[in-house]
Each structure stands twice: as structure tokens, then as C-alpha cells.
Short mmCIF file of N, CA and C in Angstrom, two decimals:
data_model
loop_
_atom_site.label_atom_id
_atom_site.label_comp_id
_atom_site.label_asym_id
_atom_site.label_seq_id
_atom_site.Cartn_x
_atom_site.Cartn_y
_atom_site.Cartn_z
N UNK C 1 41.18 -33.15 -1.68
CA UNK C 1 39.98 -32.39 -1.91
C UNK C 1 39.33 -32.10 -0.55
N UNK C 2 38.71 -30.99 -0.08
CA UNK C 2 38.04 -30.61 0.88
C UNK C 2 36.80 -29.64 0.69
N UNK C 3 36.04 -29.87 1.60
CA UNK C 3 34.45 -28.89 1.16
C UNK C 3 34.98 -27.98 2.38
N UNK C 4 34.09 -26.58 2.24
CA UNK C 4 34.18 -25.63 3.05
C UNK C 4 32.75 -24.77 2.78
N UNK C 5 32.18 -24.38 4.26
CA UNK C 5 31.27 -23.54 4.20
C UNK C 5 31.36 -22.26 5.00
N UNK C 6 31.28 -20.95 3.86
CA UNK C 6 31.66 -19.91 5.11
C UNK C 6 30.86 -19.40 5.08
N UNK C 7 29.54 -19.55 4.51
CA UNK C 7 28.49 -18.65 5.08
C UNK C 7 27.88 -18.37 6.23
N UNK C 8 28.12 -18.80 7.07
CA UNK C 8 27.90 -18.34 8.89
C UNK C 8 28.90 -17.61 9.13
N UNK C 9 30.39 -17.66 8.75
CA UNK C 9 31.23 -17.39 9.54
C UNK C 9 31.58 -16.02 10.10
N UNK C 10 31.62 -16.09 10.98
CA UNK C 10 31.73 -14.44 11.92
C UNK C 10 33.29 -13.59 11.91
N UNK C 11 34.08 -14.16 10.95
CA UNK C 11 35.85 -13.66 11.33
C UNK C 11 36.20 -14.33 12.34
N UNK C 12 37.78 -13.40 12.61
CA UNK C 12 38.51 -13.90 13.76
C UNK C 12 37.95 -13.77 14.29
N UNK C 13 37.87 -15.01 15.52
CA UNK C 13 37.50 -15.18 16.82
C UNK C 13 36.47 -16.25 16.92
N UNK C 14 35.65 -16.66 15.44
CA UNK C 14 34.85 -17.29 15.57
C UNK C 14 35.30 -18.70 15.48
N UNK C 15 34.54 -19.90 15.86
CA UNK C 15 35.21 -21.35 15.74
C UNK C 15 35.30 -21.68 14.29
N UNK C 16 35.92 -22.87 14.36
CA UNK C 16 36.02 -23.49 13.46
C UNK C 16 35.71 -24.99 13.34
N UNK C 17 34.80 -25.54 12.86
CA UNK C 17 33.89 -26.61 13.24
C UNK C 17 34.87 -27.67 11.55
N UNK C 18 35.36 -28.72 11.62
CA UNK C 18 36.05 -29.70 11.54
C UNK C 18 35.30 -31.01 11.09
N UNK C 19 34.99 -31.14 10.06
CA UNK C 19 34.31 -32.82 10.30
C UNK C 19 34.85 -33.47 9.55
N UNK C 20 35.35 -34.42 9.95
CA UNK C 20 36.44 -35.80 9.71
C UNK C 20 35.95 -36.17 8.56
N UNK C 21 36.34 -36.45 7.41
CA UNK C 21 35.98 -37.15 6.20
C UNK C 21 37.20 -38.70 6.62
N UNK C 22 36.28 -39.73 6.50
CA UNK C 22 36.53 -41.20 6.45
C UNK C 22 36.87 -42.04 5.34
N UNK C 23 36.60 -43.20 5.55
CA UNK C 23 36.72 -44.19 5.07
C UNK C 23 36.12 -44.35 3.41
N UNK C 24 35.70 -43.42 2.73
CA UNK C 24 34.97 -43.07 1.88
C UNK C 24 34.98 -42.01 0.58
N UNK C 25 34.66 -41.82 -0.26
CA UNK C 25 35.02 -40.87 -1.47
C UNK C 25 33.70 -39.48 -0.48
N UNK C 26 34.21 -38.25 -1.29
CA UNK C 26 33.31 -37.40 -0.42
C UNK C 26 32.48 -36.56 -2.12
N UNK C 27 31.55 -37.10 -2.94
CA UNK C 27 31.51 -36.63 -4.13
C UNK C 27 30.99 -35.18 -3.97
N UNK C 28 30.85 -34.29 -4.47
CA UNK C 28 30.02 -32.89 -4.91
C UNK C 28 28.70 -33.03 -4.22
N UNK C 29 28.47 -34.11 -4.92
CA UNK C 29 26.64 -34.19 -4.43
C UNK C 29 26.50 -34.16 -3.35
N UNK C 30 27.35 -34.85 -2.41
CA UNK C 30 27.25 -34.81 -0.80
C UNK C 30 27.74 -33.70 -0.35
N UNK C 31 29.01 -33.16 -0.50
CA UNK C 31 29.35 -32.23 0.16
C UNK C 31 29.62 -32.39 1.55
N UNK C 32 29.31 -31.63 2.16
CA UNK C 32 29.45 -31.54 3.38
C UNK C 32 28.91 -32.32 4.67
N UNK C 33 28.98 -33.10 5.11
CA UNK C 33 28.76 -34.66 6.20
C UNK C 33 27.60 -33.77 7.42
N UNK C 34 27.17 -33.97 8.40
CA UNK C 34 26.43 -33.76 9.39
C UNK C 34 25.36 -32.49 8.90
N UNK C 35 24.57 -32.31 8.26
CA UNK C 35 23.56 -31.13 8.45
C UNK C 35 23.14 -30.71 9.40
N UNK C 36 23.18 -31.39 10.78
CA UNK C 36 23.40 -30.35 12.02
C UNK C 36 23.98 -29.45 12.04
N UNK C 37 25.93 -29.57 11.84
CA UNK C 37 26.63 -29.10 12.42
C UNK C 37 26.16 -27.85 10.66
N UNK C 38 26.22 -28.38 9.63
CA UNK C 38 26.09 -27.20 9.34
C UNK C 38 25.23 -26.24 9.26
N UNK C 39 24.19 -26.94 9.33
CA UNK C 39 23.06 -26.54 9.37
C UNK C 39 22.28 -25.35 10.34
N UNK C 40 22.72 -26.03 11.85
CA UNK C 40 22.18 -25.70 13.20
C UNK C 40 23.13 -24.63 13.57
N UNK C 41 24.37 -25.45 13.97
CA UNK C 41 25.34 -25.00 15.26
C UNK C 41 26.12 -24.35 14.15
N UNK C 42 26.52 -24.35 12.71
CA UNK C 42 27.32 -23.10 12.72
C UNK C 42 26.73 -22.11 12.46
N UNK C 43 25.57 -21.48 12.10
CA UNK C 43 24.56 -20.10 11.95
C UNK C 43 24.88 -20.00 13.57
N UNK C 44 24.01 -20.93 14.27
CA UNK C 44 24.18 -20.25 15.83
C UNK C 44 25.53 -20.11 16.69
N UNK C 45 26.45 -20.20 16.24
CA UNK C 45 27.87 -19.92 16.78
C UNK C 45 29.11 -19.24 15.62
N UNK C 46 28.48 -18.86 14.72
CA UNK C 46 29.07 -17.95 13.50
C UNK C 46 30.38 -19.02 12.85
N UNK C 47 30.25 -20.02 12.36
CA UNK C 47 31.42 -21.08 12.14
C UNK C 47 31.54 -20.86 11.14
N UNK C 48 33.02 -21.56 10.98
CA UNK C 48 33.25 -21.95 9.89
C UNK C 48 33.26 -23.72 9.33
N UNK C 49 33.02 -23.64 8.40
CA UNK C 49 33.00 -25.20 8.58
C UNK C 49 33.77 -25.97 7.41
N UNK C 50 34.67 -26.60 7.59
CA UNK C 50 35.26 -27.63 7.13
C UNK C 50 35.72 -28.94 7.06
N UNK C 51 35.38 -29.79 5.44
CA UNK C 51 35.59 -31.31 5.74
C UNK C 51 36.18 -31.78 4.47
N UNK C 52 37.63 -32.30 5.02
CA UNK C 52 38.77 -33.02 4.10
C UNK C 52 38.25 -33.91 3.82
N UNK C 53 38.92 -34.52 2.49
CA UNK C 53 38.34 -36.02 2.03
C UNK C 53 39.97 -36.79 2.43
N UNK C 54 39.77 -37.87 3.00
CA UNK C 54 40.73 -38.69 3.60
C UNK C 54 41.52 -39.23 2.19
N UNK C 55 42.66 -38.80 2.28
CA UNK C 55 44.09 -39.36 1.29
C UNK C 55 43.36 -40.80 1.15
N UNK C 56 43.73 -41.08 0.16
CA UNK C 56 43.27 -42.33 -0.75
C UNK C 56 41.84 -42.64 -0.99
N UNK C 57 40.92 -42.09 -0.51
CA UNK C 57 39.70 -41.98 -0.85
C UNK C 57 39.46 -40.82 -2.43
N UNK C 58 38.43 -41.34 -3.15
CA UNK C 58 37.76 -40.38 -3.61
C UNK C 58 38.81 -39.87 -4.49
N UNK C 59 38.80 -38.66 -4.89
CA UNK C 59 39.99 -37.80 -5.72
C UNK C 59 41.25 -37.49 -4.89
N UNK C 60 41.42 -37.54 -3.37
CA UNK C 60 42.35 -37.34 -2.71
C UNK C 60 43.93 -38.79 -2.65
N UNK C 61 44.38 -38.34 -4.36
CA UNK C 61 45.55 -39.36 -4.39
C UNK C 61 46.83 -38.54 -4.47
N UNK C 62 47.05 -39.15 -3.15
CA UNK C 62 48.46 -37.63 -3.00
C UNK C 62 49.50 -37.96 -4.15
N UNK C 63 49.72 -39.40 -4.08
CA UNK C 63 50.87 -39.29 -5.34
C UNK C 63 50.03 -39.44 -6.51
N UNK C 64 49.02 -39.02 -7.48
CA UNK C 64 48.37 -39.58 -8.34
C UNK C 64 48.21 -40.70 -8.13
N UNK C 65 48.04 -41.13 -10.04
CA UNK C 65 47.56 -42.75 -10.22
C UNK C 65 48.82 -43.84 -9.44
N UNK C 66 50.00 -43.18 -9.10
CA UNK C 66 50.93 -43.47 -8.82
C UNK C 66 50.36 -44.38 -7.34
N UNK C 67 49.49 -43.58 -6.42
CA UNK C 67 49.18 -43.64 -5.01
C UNK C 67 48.51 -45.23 -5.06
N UNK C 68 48.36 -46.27 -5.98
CA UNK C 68 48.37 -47.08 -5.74
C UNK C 68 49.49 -48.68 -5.39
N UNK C 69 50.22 -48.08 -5.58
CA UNK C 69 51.57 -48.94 -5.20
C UNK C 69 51.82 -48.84 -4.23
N UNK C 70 52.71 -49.91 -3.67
CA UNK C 70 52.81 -50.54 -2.06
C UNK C 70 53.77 -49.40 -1.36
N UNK C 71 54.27 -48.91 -2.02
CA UNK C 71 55.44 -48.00 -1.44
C UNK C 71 54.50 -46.73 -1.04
N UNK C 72 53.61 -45.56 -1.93
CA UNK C 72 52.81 -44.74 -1.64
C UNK C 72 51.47 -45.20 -0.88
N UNK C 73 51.01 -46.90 -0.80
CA UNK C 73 50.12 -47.28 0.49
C UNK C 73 50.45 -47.19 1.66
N UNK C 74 51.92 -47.05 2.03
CA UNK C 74 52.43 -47.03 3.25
C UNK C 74 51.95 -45.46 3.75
N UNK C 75 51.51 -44.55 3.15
CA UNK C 75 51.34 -43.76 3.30
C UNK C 75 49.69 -43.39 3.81
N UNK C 76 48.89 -44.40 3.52
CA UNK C 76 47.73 -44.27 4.10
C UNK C 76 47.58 -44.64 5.52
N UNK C 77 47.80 -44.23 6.24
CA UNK C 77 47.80 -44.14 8.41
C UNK C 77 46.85 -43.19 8.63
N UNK C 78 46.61 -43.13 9.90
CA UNK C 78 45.72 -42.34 10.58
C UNK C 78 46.59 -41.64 11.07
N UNK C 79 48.01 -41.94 11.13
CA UNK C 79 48.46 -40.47 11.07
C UNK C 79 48.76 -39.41 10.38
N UNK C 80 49.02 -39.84 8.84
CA UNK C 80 49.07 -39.03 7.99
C UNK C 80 47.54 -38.10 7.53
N UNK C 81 46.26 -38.80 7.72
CA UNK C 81 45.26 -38.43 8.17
C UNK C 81 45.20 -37.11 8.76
N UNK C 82 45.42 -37.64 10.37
CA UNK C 82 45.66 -36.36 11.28
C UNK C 82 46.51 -35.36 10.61
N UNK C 83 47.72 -35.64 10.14
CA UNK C 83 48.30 -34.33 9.92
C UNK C 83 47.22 -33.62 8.61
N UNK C 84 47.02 -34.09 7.99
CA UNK C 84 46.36 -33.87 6.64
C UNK C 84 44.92 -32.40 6.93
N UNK C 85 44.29 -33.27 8.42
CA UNK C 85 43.45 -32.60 8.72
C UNK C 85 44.35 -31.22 9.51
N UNK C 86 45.76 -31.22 9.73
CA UNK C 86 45.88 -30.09 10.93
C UNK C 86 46.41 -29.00 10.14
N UNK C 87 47.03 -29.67 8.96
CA UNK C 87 47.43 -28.50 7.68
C UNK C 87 46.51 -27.63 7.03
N UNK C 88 45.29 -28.87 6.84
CA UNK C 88 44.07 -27.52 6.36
C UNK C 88 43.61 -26.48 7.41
N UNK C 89 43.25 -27.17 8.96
CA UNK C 89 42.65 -26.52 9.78
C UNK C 89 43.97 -24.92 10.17
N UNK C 90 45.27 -25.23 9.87
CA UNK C 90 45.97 -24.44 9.99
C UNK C 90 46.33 -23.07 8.62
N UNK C 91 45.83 -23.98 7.67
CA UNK C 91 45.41 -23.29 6.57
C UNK C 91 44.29 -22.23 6.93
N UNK C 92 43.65 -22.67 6.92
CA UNK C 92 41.94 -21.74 6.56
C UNK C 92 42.54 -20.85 8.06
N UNK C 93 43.07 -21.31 9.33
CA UNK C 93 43.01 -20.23 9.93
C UNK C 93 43.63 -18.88 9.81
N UNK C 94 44.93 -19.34 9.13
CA UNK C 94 45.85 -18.17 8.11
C UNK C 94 44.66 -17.45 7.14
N UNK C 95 43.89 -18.14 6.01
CA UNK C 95 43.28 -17.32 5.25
C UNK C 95 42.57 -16.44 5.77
N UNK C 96 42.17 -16.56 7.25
CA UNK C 96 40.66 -16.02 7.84
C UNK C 96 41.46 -14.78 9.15
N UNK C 97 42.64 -14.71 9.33
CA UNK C 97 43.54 -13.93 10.16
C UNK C 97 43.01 -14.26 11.27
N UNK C 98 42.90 -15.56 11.81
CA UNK C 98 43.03 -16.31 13.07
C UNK C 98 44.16 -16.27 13.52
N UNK C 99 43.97 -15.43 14.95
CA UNK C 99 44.99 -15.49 15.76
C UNK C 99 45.24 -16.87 16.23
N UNK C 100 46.57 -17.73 16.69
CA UNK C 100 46.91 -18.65 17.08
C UNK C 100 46.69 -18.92 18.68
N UNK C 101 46.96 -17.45 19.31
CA UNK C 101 47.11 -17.28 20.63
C UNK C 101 45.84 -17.69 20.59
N UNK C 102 45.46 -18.80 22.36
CA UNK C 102 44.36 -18.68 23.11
C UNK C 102 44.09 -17.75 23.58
N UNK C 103 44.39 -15.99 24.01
CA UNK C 103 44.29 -15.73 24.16
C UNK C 103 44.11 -14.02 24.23
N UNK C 104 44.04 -14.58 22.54
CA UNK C 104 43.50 -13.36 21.48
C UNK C 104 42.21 -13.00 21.20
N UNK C 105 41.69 -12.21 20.99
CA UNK C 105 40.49 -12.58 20.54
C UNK C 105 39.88 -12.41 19.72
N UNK C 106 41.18 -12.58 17.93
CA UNK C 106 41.20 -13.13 16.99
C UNK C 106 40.99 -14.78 16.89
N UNK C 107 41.58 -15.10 17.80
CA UNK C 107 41.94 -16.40 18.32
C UNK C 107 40.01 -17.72 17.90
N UNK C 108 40.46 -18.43 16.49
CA UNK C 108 39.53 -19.53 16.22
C UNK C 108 39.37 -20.54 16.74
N UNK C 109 38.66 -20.95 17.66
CA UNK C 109 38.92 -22.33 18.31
C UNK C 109 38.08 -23.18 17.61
N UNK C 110 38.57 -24.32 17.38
CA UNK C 110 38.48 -25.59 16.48
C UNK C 110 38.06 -26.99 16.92
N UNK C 111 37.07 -27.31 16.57
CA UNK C 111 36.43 -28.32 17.43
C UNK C 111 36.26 -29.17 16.08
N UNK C 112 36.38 -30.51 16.26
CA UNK C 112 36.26 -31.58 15.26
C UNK C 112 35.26 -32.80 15.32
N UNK C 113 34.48 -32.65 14.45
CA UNK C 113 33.72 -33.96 14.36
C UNK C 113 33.64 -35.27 13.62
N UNK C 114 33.14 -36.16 14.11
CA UNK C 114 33.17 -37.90 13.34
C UNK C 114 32.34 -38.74 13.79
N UNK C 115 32.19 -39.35 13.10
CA UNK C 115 31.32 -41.14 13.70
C UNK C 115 32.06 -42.26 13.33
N UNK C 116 32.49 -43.01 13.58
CA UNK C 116 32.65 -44.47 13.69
C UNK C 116 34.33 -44.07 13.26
N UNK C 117 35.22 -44.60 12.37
CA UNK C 117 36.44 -44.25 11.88
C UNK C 117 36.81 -42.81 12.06
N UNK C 118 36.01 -41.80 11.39
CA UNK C 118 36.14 -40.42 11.91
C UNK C 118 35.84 -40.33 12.96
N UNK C 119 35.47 -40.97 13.63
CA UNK C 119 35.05 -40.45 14.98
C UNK C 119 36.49 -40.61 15.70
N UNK C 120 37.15 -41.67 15.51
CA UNK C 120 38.05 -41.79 16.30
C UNK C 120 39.70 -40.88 16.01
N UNK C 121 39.33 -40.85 14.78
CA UNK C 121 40.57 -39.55 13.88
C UNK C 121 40.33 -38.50 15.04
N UNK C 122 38.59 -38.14 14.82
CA UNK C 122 38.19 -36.89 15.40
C UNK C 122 38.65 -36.86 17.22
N UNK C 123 38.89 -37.86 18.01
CA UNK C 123 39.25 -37.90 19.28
C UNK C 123 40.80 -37.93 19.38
N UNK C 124 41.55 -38.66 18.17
CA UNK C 124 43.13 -38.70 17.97
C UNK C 124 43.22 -37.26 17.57
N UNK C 125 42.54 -36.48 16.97
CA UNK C 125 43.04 -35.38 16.74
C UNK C 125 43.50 -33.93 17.89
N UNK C 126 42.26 -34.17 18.83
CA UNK C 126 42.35 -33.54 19.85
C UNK C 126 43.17 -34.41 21.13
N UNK C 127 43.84 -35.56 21.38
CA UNK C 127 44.71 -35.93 21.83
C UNK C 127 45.95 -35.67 21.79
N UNK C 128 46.43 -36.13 20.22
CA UNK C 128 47.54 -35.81 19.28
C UNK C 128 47.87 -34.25 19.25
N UNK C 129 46.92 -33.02 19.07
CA UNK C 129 47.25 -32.13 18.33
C UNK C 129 46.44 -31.05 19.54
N UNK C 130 46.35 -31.05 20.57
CA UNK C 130 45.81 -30.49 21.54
C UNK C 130 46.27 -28.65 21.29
N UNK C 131 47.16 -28.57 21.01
CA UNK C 131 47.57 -27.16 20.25
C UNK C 131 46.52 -26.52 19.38
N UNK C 132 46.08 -27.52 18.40
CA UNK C 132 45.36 -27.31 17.43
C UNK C 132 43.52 -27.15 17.42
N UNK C 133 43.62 -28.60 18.16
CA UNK C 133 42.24 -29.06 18.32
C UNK C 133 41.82 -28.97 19.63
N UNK C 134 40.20 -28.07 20.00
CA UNK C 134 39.82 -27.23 21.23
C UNK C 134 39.16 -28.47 22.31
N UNK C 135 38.63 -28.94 20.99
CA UNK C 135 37.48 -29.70 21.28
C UNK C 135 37.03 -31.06 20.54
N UNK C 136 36.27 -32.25 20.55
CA UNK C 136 36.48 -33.16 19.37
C UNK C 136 35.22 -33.38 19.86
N UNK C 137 34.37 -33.99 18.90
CA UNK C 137 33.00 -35.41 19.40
C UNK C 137 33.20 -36.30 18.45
N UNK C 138 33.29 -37.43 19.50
CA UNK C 138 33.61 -38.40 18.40
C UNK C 138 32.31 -39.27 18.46
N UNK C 139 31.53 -40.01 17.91
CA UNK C 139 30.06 -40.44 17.71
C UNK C 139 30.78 -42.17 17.60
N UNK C 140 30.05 -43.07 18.62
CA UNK C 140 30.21 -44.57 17.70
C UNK C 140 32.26 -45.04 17.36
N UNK C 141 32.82 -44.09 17.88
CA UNK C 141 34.51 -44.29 17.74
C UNK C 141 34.69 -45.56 17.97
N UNK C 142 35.41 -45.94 17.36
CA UNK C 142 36.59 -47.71 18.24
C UNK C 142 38.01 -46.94 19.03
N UNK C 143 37.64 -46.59 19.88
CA UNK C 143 38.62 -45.96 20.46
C UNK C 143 39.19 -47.37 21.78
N UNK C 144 38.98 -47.92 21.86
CA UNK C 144 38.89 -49.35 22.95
C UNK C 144 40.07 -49.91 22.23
N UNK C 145 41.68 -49.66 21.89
CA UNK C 145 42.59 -50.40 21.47
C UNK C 145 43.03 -51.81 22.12
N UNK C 146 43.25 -52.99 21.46
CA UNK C 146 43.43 -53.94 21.95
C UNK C 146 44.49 -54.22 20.72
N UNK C 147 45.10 -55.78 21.80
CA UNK C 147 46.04 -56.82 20.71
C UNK C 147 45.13 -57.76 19.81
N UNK C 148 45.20 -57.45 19.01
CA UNK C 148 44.61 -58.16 17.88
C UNK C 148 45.06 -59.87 17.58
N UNK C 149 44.90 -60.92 18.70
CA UNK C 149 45.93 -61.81 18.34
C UNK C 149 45.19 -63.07 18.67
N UNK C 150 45.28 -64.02 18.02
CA UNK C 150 43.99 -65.31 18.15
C UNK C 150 44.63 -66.19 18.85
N UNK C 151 43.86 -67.07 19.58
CA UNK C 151 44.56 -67.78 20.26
C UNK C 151 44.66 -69.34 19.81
#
């Protein structure tokens, strides 16, 4: 499941503003995460705005009721995540005739946002997927990887 808002959006050429859905169900009532970004910055930069609900959260059970067994949990990563988020963001840019080229100027550039868990999707995404993703802010991230190991 994913929310989308295109009432700012300006066509090709305009960004595409990204916000990480987490650790969490994303219901109707909420909708859409940061009222800044939709609020503020996409009217003033003509955006588009979109936010996935993270596989196994919420209604997002890729294999159905099935997605609770150990074999389809293997499937909940932050990388399957990332891709999850680069299929839609590659989606909507097809629906909207976003050029791919940087240097079109059809061309949507895509900036992603998060806080704490999303936040750090939102910085793996623009690491990972630098093709894809222009820009990231990640808010509050655990981006500081360590060995997890007691002594």
C-alpha cells in the first residue's frame, strides 16, 4: 500500500519528494507522514509526493496471510525495503513521463525522507541507489553501524 499526493505537482521535470514509511502500519487516517514536506515544500517546489507502507507492516503482506511464516520473514530486510521503495519511485516516474536522463528536462529528481528507522532506509537509499535517489534527509537515523557482541 502507498499514499500519493499530486496536487502540487508541476509534470516532468518537477521533483519527486519520497517519505520512507517505517516500522509501522500507515492507516487512511494518517496518510501521508511529515506535513511540512507536504504541506510547505511541495506547493513551493511543484512535487510530487510519495509514501510506501513498509512490507510487513500494516496491509503491506507481500505473500498474504501466508507472509507470516519463517520462510516469507526472511523476506523482511532493509533491503527488500529499499528496492520496494525504488520500484514505486520508478513507477510514478513512468506514469508522470519523467525523463530518466539527468539531463533532460523532463528529468524528476527524487529526494527521500525519514526519521529514526526511515531515516536511515532514507540515507541507504541514496547510497545504495544513487541512480535513483538525488537527494535523502535522514532525521535522528542509526546510521553509526557497529558489532553487536557482549563481552
Amino acid at each position: 500500500r502507498f499514499y500519493r499526493d499530486s496536487a502540487s505537482f508541476g509534470g516532468p521535470g518537477s521533483p519527486i519528494f519520497l517519505i520512507v514509511g517505517g516500522e509501522g502500519a500507515i492507516p487512511p487516517s494518517v496518510g501521508l507522514f511529515y506535513p511540512f514536506v507536504v504541506d510547505v515544500l511541495a506547493p513551493s517546489m511543484r512535487a510530487l509526493v510519495i509514501q510506501p507502507e513498509h512490507r510487513f507492516y500494516g496491509e503491506s503482506l507481500p505473500l498474504g496471510r501466508r507472509s507470516v511464516d519463517a520462510t516469507a520473514l526472511s523476506l523482511l530486510t532493509p533491503q527488500q525495503a529499499l528496492a520496494d521503495c525504488v520500484r514505486l519511485v520508478r513507477a510514478e516516474q513512468a506514469a508522470r513521463n519523467c525523463s530518466l536522463s539527468r539531463t533532460s528536462q523532463n528529468y524528476c529528481p527524487v529526494f527521500s525522507f525519514g526519521g529514526s528507522y526511515p531515516g536511515f532506509l532514507s540515507a541507504m537509499l541514496r547510497l545504495r541507489y544513487p541512480a535513483v535517489i538525488d537527494g535523502a534527509y535522514a532525521a535522528s537515523a542509526p546510521v553509526r553501524i557497529y558489532a553487536q557482541q557482549v563481552q
